[in-house]
Short mmCIF file of C-alpha atoms and ligand atoms in Angstrom, two decimals:
data_model
loop_
_atom_site.label_atom_id
_atom_site.label_comp_id
_atom_site.label_asym_id
_atom_site.label_seq_id
_atom_site.Cartn_x
_atom_site.Cartn_y
_atom_site.Cartn_z
CA MET T 6 116.44 -41.32 9.65
CA THR T 7 117.75 -43.07 6.61
CA THR T 8 121.13 -41.47 6.63
CA PRO T 9 124.15 -43.63 7.14
CA ALA T 10 125.80 -42.79 10.41
CA ALA T 11 129.53 -42.40 10.35
CA GLN T 12 131.32 -45.59 11.24
CA PRO T 13 132.61 -45.52 14.78
CA ASP T 14 135.92 -43.74 15.02
CA ALA T 15 135.99 -42.85 11.36
CA ARG T 16 135.94 -39.18 10.52
CA PRO T 17 132.83 -38.09 8.73
CA THR T 18 133.47 -36.21 5.53
CA LEU T 19 131.39 -33.24 6.58
CA SER T 20 130.38 -31.64 9.84
CA ILE T 21 127.46 -29.26 9.61
CA LEU T 22 127.94 -26.69 12.35
CA LEU T 23 124.83 -24.82 13.46
CA PRO T 24 125.20 -22.21 16.20
CA MET T 25 121.77 -21.59 17.68
CA ARG T 26 120.12 -19.40 20.19
CA ASN T 27 116.36 -19.71 20.54
CA GLU T 28 115.81 -21.53 17.26
CA ALA T 29 113.36 -24.15 18.56
CA ARG T 30 110.69 -23.23 16.05
CA ASN T 31 113.09 -23.70 13.12
CA LEU T 32 114.47 -27.11 14.09
CA ASP T 33 111.94 -29.28 12.23
CA ARG T 34 112.44 -27.55 8.91
CA LEU T 35 116.15 -27.13 9.51
CA PHE T 36 116.98 -30.80 10.07
CA GLN T 37 114.64 -31.92 7.33
CA ARG T 38 116.21 -29.64 4.79
CA VAL T 39 119.79 -30.25 5.89
CA THR T 40 119.46 -34.03 5.76
CA ALA T 41 117.60 -33.83 2.44
CA ALA T 42 120.34 -31.63 0.99
CA LEU T 43 123.14 -33.91 2.15
CA ALA T 44 121.62 -37.17 0.91
CA PRO T 45 122.43 -36.64 -2.79
CA LEU T 46 126.06 -35.81 -1.96
CA GLY T 47 126.49 -39.35 -0.65
CA VAL T 48 128.91 -38.35 2.08
CA SER T 49 129.12 -39.33 5.71
CA TYR T 50 128.32 -36.44 7.96
CA GLU T 51 127.52 -35.27 11.44
CA ILE T 52 125.41 -32.32 12.51
CA VAL T 53 126.88 -30.33 15.38
CA CYS T 54 124.50 -27.94 17.11
CA VAL T 55 125.73 -25.40 19.61
CA ASP T 56 123.06 -24.33 22.03
CA ASP T 57 124.25 -20.86 22.94
CA GLY T 58 122.30 -20.29 26.14
CA SER T 59 118.85 -20.52 24.56
CA THR T 60 115.98 -19.43 26.73
CA ASP T 61 113.32 -21.29 24.77
CA ASP T 62 113.11 -25.08 24.53
CA THR T 63 115.86 -25.43 21.90
CA LEU T 64 117.94 -27.69 24.14
CA ALA T 65 115.02 -29.90 25.15
CA ARG T 66 114.05 -30.36 21.53
CA LEU T 67 117.64 -31.09 20.51
CA ARG T 68 117.74 -33.76 23.18
CA THR T 69 114.70 -35.41 21.65
CA TYR T 70 116.11 -35.20 18.15
CA ALA T 71 119.38 -36.72 19.28
CA LYS T 72 117.57 -39.92 20.23
CA ALA T 73 116.35 -40.38 16.67
CA MET T 74 119.33 -38.96 14.80
CA PRO T 75 122.58 -40.83 15.44
CA MET T 76 124.58 -38.22 13.54
CA LEU T 77 123.37 -35.36 15.72
CA ARG T 78 125.78 -33.88 18.27
CA VAL T 79 124.78 -31.17 20.68
CA VAL T 80 127.09 -28.92 22.63
CA SER T 81 125.23 -26.91 25.21
CA LEU T 82 127.09 -23.90 26.56
CA SER T 83 126.71 -22.82 30.17
CA ARG T 84 125.23 -19.46 29.15
CA ASN T 85 124.90 -17.22 26.13
CA PHE T 86 128.40 -16.45 24.89
CA GLY T 87 127.48 -14.88 21.56
CA LYS T 88 127.71 -16.36 18.12
CA GLU T 89 131.42 -15.76 17.54
CA ILE T 90 132.38 -17.81 20.59
CA GLY T 91 129.59 -20.31 19.94
CA VAL T 92 131.22 -21.02 16.59
CA ALA T 93 134.58 -21.58 18.25
CA ALA T 94 132.97 -23.96 20.73
CA GLY T 95 131.25 -25.82 17.93
CA LEU T 96 134.36 -26.10 15.78
CA ALA T 97 136.25 -27.66 18.69
CA HIS T 98 133.60 -30.38 18.71
CA THR T 99 133.55 -31.18 15.01
CA SER T 100 135.44 -34.10 13.55
CA GLY T 101 134.60 -33.84 9.85
CA ARG T 102 137.27 -33.39 7.21
CA GLY T 103 135.31 -30.34 6.19
CA VAL T 104 133.02 -28.17 8.29
CA VAL T 105 130.03 -26.31 6.87
CA LEU T 106 129.19 -23.35 9.07
CA MET T 107 125.71 -21.98 8.60
CA ASP T 108 123.04 -20.03 10.48
CA ALA T 109 120.29 -22.10 12.03
CA ASP T 110 117.53 -19.65 11.13
CA LEU T 111 117.41 -20.92 7.53
CA GLN T 112 118.74 -17.70 6.08
CA HIS T 113 121.49 -19.85 4.63
CA LEU T 114 119.68 -22.33 2.44
CA PRO T 115 120.65 -25.94 3.20
CA GLU T 116 119.98 -26.75 -0.47
CA THR T 117 123.14 -24.83 -1.36
CA ILE T 118 125.52 -26.97 0.73
CA GLY T 119 126.37 -28.89 -2.44
CA ASP T 120 127.50 -25.66 -4.10
CA LEU T 121 130.13 -25.27 -1.40
CA TYR T 122 131.00 -28.95 -1.26
CA ARG T 123 131.91 -29.43 -4.91
CA PRO T 124 134.61 -26.72 -5.19
CA TRP T 125 136.10 -27.93 -1.91
CA VAL T 126 136.44 -31.48 -3.25
CA GLU T 127 137.69 -30.40 -6.65
CA GLY T 128 139.96 -27.53 -5.66
CA ASN T 129 141.18 -28.60 -2.24
CA TYR T 130 140.49 -25.12 -0.92
CA GLY T 131 141.01 -24.12 2.68
CA ILE T 132 137.74 -22.18 2.74
CA VAL T 133 134.86 -22.00 0.29
CA TYR T 134 132.91 -18.84 1.11
CA ALA T 135 129.32 -18.39 0.07
CA ARG T 136 128.63 -15.00 -1.43
CA ARG T 137 125.04 -13.91 -1.12
CA LYS T 138 123.31 -13.07 -4.34
CA ALA T 139 120.47 -11.11 -2.84
CA PHE T 140 120.96 -10.32 0.74
CA ASP T 141 118.76 -8.45 3.10
CA ARG T 142 120.66 -7.15 6.06
CA GLY T 143 117.51 -5.80 7.56
CA GLY T 144 116.93 -2.35 6.18
CA LYS T 145 118.81 0.42 4.40
CA PHE T 146 120.29 1.91 7.54
CA ARG T 147 121.75 -1.42 8.68
CA ASP T 148 123.05 -1.99 5.20
CA PHE T 149 124.73 1.39 5.24
CA LEU T 150 126.32 0.72 8.64
CA THR T 151 127.55 -2.71 7.57
CA ASN T 152 129.12 -1.27 4.45
CA ALA T 153 130.72 1.54 6.41
CA PHE T 154 132.16 -0.97 8.85
CA TYR T 155 133.81 -3.06 6.13
CA LYS T 156 135.22 0.04 4.45
CA VAL T 157 136.79 1.18 7.71
CA PHE T 158 137.96 -2.34 8.52
CA ASP T 159 139.64 -2.71 5.13
CA PHE T 160 141.33 0.63 5.57
CA MET T 161 142.59 0.03 9.08
CA SER T 162 143.41 -3.62 9.44
CA GLU T 163 146.20 -5.79 8.18
CA VAL T 164 143.79 -8.19 6.52
CA GLY T 165 140.97 -7.69 4.08
CA VAL T 166 137.53 -9.22 4.44
CA ASP T 167 135.14 -9.64 1.52
CA ARG T 168 132.00 -7.80 2.55
CA GLU T 169 129.80 -9.79 0.22
CA THR T 170 130.49 -13.04 2.03
CA GLY T 171 128.89 -13.86 5.32
CA ASP T 172 129.09 -16.52 7.95
CA TYR T 173 128.17 -19.28 5.55
CA MET T 174 131.20 -21.27 4.44
CA LEU T 175 132.90 -24.62 4.18
CA MET T 176 136.17 -24.89 6.05
CA ASP T 177 138.75 -27.55 5.50
CA ARG T 178 140.04 -29.36 8.58
CA ARG T 179 143.42 -27.62 8.31
CA VAL T 180 141.70 -24.23 8.56
CA VAL T 181 139.57 -25.40 11.48
CA ASP T 182 142.70 -26.51 13.31
CA ALA T 183 144.40 -23.19 12.58
CA PHE T 184 141.32 -21.31 13.75
CA LEU T 185 141.22 -23.24 17.01
CA ARG T 186 144.77 -22.23 17.74
CA MET T 187 143.77 -18.57 17.95
CA PRO T 188 142.73 -18.22 21.56
CA GLU T 189 141.85 -14.53 21.77
CA ARG T 190 138.74 -13.47 23.64
CA HIS T 191 137.31 -10.68 21.55
CA ARG T 192 136.56 -12.53 18.40
CA PHE T 193 135.68 -11.47 14.92
CA ASN T 194 135.69 -14.79 13.11
CA ARG T 195 135.86 -13.43 9.58
CA GLY T 196 138.92 -11.38 10.50
CA LEU T 197 140.56 -14.36 12.20
CA LEU T 198 140.00 -16.51 9.12
CA ALA T 199 141.35 -13.82 6.83
CA TRP T 200 144.37 -13.48 9.07
CA ALA T 201 144.95 -17.24 9.02
CA GLY T 202 145.25 -17.14 5.24
CA PHE T 203 144.88 -20.38 3.22
CA ARG T 204 143.59 -20.74 -0.30
CA THR T 205 139.99 -19.59 -0.50
CA THR T 206 137.35 -19.32 -3.15
CA THR T 207 133.88 -17.87 -3.33
CA VAL T 208 130.69 -19.21 -4.82
CA ASP T 209 127.48 -17.28 -5.38
CA VAL T 210 124.50 -18.72 -3.59
CA GLU T 211 120.94 -17.70 -3.01
CA THR T 212 120.07 -16.62 0.53
CA ALA T 213 116.71 -16.18 2.11
CA SER T 214 115.72 -12.80 3.36
CA ARG T 215 115.38 -12.29 7.04
CA ASP T 216 112.68 -14.26 8.70
CA GLY T 217 111.99 -12.45 11.92
CA HIS T 218 114.40 -10.13 13.63
CA SER T 219 118.13 -10.40 13.79
CA GLN T 220 119.37 -11.19 17.26
CA TRP T 221 122.05 -8.57 16.83
CA GLY T 222 120.98 -5.27 18.33
CA TYR T 223 122.73 -2.10 17.17
CA LEU T 224 124.74 -1.86 20.36
CA LYS T 225 126.00 -5.43 20.01
CA LEU T 226 126.87 -4.83 16.37
CA PHE T 227 128.69 -1.66 17.29
CA GLN T 228 130.65 -3.52 19.95
CA LEU T 229 131.57 -6.26 17.51
CA ALA T 230 132.68 -3.65 14.98
CA PHE T 231 134.78 -1.87 17.57
CA HIS T 232 136.38 -5.07 18.82
CA ALA T 233 137.05 -6.10 15.25
CA LEU T 234 138.75 -2.82 14.43
CA THR T 235 140.89 -2.79 17.54
CA SER T 236 141.79 -6.48 17.24
CA PHE T 237 143.20 -6.30 13.77
CA GLY T 238 145.40 -3.26 13.74
CA THR T 239 146.85 -0.48 15.80
CA PHE T 240 145.80 2.33 13.48
CA PRO T 241 143.17 3.72 15.89
CA LEU T 242 145.86 3.82 18.54
CA ARG T 243 148.46 5.55 16.40
CA VAL T 244 146.20 8.00 14.61
CA TRP T 245 146.00 10.23 17.70
CA THR T 246 149.61 11.22 17.30
CA TYR T 247 148.73 12.78 13.95
CA ILE T 248 145.42 14.27 15.00
CA GLY T 249 147.00 15.65 18.16
CA SER T 250 149.87 17.17 16.18
CA ALA T 251 147.50 18.71 13.68
CA VAL T 252 145.31 20.22 16.38
CA SER T 253 148.32 21.60 18.27
CA LEU T 254 149.69 23.07 15.07
CA ILE T 255 146.40 24.78 14.27
CA ALA T 256 146.24 26.09 17.83
CA LEU T 257 149.79 27.39 17.52
CA PHE T 258 149.06 29.30 14.32
CA TYR T 259 145.83 30.59 15.72
CA GLY T 260 147.65 31.75 18.87
CA ALA T 261 150.25 33.54 16.78
CA TYR T 262 147.49 35.18 14.76
CA ILE T 263 145.74 36.41 17.90
CA LEU T 264 149.00 37.70 19.34
CA ILE T 265 149.81 39.69 16.22
CA ARG T 266 146.27 40.97 15.95
CA THR T 267 146.32 42.13 19.55
CA MET T 268 149.64 43.91 19.04
CA VAL T 269 148.52 45.62 15.84
CA PHE T 270 144.87 46.44 16.62
CA GLY T 271 144.98 46.50 20.39
CA SER T 272 143.10 44.12 22.60
CA ASP T 273 139.40 43.57 22.34
CA VAL T 274 137.53 41.54 24.90
CA PRO T 275 135.54 39.27 22.55
CA GLY T 276 136.92 35.85 21.85
CA PHE T 277 134.91 33.98 24.38
CA PRO T 278 133.12 31.76 21.82
CA SER T 279 136.34 30.82 20.09
CA LEU T 280 137.86 30.03 23.47
CA ILE T 281 135.02 27.70 24.36
CA VAL T 282 135.17 26.04 20.94
CA ALA T 283 138.89 25.48 21.29
CA ILE T 284 138.52 24.01 24.77
CA LEU T 285 135.65 21.74 23.83
CA PHE T 286 137.38 20.59 20.68
CA SER T 287 140.67 19.74 22.28
CA SER T 288 139.12 18.07 25.31
CA GLY T 289 136.87 16.05 23.00
CA ILE T 290 139.88 14.88 21.05
CA GLN T 291 141.63 13.92 24.26
CA LEU T 292 138.65 11.96 25.51
CA ILE T 293 138.42 10.02 22.26
CA GLY T 294 142.11 9.30 22.44
CA LEU T 295 141.74 8.08 26.02
CA GLY T 296 138.77 5.95 25.02
CA ILE T 297 140.75 4.27 22.27
CA ILE T 298 143.60 3.54 24.63
CA GLY T 299 141.04 2.19 27.09
CA GLU T 300 139.66 -0.09 24.39
CA TYR T 301 143.09 -1.59 23.75
CA LEU T 302 143.78 -1.81 27.45
CA GLY T 303 140.48 -3.69 27.77
CA HIS T 304 141.75 -6.19 25.20
CA VAL T 305 144.97 -6.61 27.13
CA PHE T 306 143.06 -6.96 30.38
CA SER T 307 140.75 -9.67 29.15
CA GLU T 308 143.62 -11.51 27.47
CA VAL T 309 145.87 -11.56 30.52
CA LYS T 310 143.13 -13.04 32.66
CA ARG T 311 143.39 -16.08 30.44
CA ARG T 312 139.90 -17.24 31.19
CA PRO T 313 138.51 -20.06 29.12
CA LEU T 314 136.55 -18.88 26.10
CA TYR T 315 133.43 -20.73 27.17
CA PHE T 316 132.13 -23.53 29.33
CA VAL T 317 130.25 -26.53 28.08
CA GLU T 318 127.39 -27.56 30.31
CA GLU T 319 126.33 -30.66 28.45
CA ARG T 320 127.38 -32.73 25.48
CA ILE T 321 124.86 -34.95 23.75
CA GLY T 322 125.50 -37.52 21.05
CA PHE T 323 129.23 -37.84 21.44
CA ASP T 324 130.53 -41.40 21.82
CA ALA T 325 132.37 -40.76 25.03
CA ASP T 326 133.41 -37.56 26.62
CA ASN T 327 136.64 -36.43 25.03
CA GLY T 328 136.82 -39.63 23.05
CA PRO T 329 137.66 -39.57 19.38
CA GLY T 330 134.98 -37.65 17.60
CA THR T 331 134.34 -34.99 20.17
CA GLY T 332 137.09 -32.88 18.73
CA ALA T 333 137.65 -31.36 22.12
CA GLY T 334 141.23 -30.80 23.01
CA ARG T 335 142.53 -31.31 19.51
CA SER T 336 143.81 -27.79 19.42
CA GLY T 337 145.78 -28.38 22.55
CA GLN T 338 143.47 -26.22 24.58
CA ASP T 339 140.15 -27.59 25.54
CA HIS T 340 138.21 -24.63 26.78
CA ALA T 341 135.39 -26.81 27.90
CA GLY T 342 134.95 -26.94 31.60
N1 LIG Z 27 123.18 -16.99 17.42
C1 LIG Z 27 123.96 -17.56 18.44
N2 LIG Z 27 124.22 -16.83 19.57
C2 LIG Z 27 123.75 -15.56 19.75
C3 LIG Z 27 122.98 -14.98 18.71
C4 LIG Z 27 122.72 -15.71 17.56
O1 LIG Z 27 124.40 -18.70 18.31
O2 LIG Z 27 124.01 -14.97 20.80
C5 LIG Z 27 122.89 -17.77 16.20
C6 LIG Z 27 121.45 -17.73 15.74
O3 LIG Z 27 120.69 -18.73 16.38
C7 LIG Z 27 121.58 -17.97 14.26
C8 LIG Z 27 122.91 -17.31 13.92
O4 LIG Z 27 123.63 -17.21 15.15
O5 LIG Z 27 121.66 -19.35 13.94
C9 LIG Z 27 122.72 -15.95 13.28
O6 LIG Z 27 121.97 -15.13 14.15
P1 LIG Z 27 120.97 -14.02 13.60
O7 LIG Z 27 120.04 -14.62 12.61
O8 LIG Z 27 120.37 -13.36 14.78
O9 LIG Z 27 121.99 -13.00 12.94
P2 LIG Z 27 122.05 -12.41 11.44
O10 LIG Z 27 121.00 -13.09 10.62
O11 LIG Z 27 121.82 -10.97 11.62
O12 LIG Z 27 123.45 -12.71 10.98
MG1 LIG Z 28 119.59 -14.49 10.75
#
């Protein structure tokens, strides 16, 4: 590689953070395009790859690359922790003054790194978000669900998240440090970043359409959405007071109506269907309410256990374990094992 490696114990200007799970077949093109895109910027940089429990030969191939690429760092997690936690693990191991977070499947085009870099340098922004010009979320139905999620999230949570931006962004070191101080387990990174604040801007970039399948199944996406909603507001918890009151009120009026009707017209046996409907409806409402409380209780449960967010099985390409440049422990809580 022709790229200048960062001088020992000097911070590189940029860290390129690539969370990856089973991306072995993309690595050649990925590194080629990332290094080619960074060369004209003339900055020192490191590439930090998080191997998030890959089951293909991603880690083996990263090991080989690391021998030839002095600026390559690899953090291998002890199992698959999911992208949101993988990103947290990766950020803790970056040392750049700015961190570019991008997908490793080349949906975020490395050629657009410069578009994020320039506003960051000129405007001293905390975060430069990339907004996708043409984005394929993988079908109309998925698109609809994603939109619905952001609408509900905006409505319910204390912070707003721009639905047109994705997980492709440049974060300033001060934002990275703030992010690493948020230790919660159920993570929705975009919400955390919005909550943290800081001056942000958005640039429009081209994105590639999906190459292969997303690794997010519907169930996983639904879980993430649910965690996101219950992590950023208590609306779902409080709304049952109102729904419960409304239902009770309706039941009360309906009861009064039946009472009067029985007194005026005498009693008639029918009413079984309405009885069943009323029972099903109110018990359904109660179950939902219980489920919501359970969801919050689950949050509390997993927080009080205070388990580390993740374990690192292997670090490759760092000068010395926990030495300057690993980034581990900077936030005051090294989750690595
Ligand atoms: N990824 C990860 N851990 C996972 C799943 C995915 O680190 O458990 C990585 C994946 O390798 C890719 C990025 O996260 O670099 C985005 O994943 P994917 O393309 O499946 O998601 P989408 O394109 O739907 O955002
Ligand atoms: Mg993808």
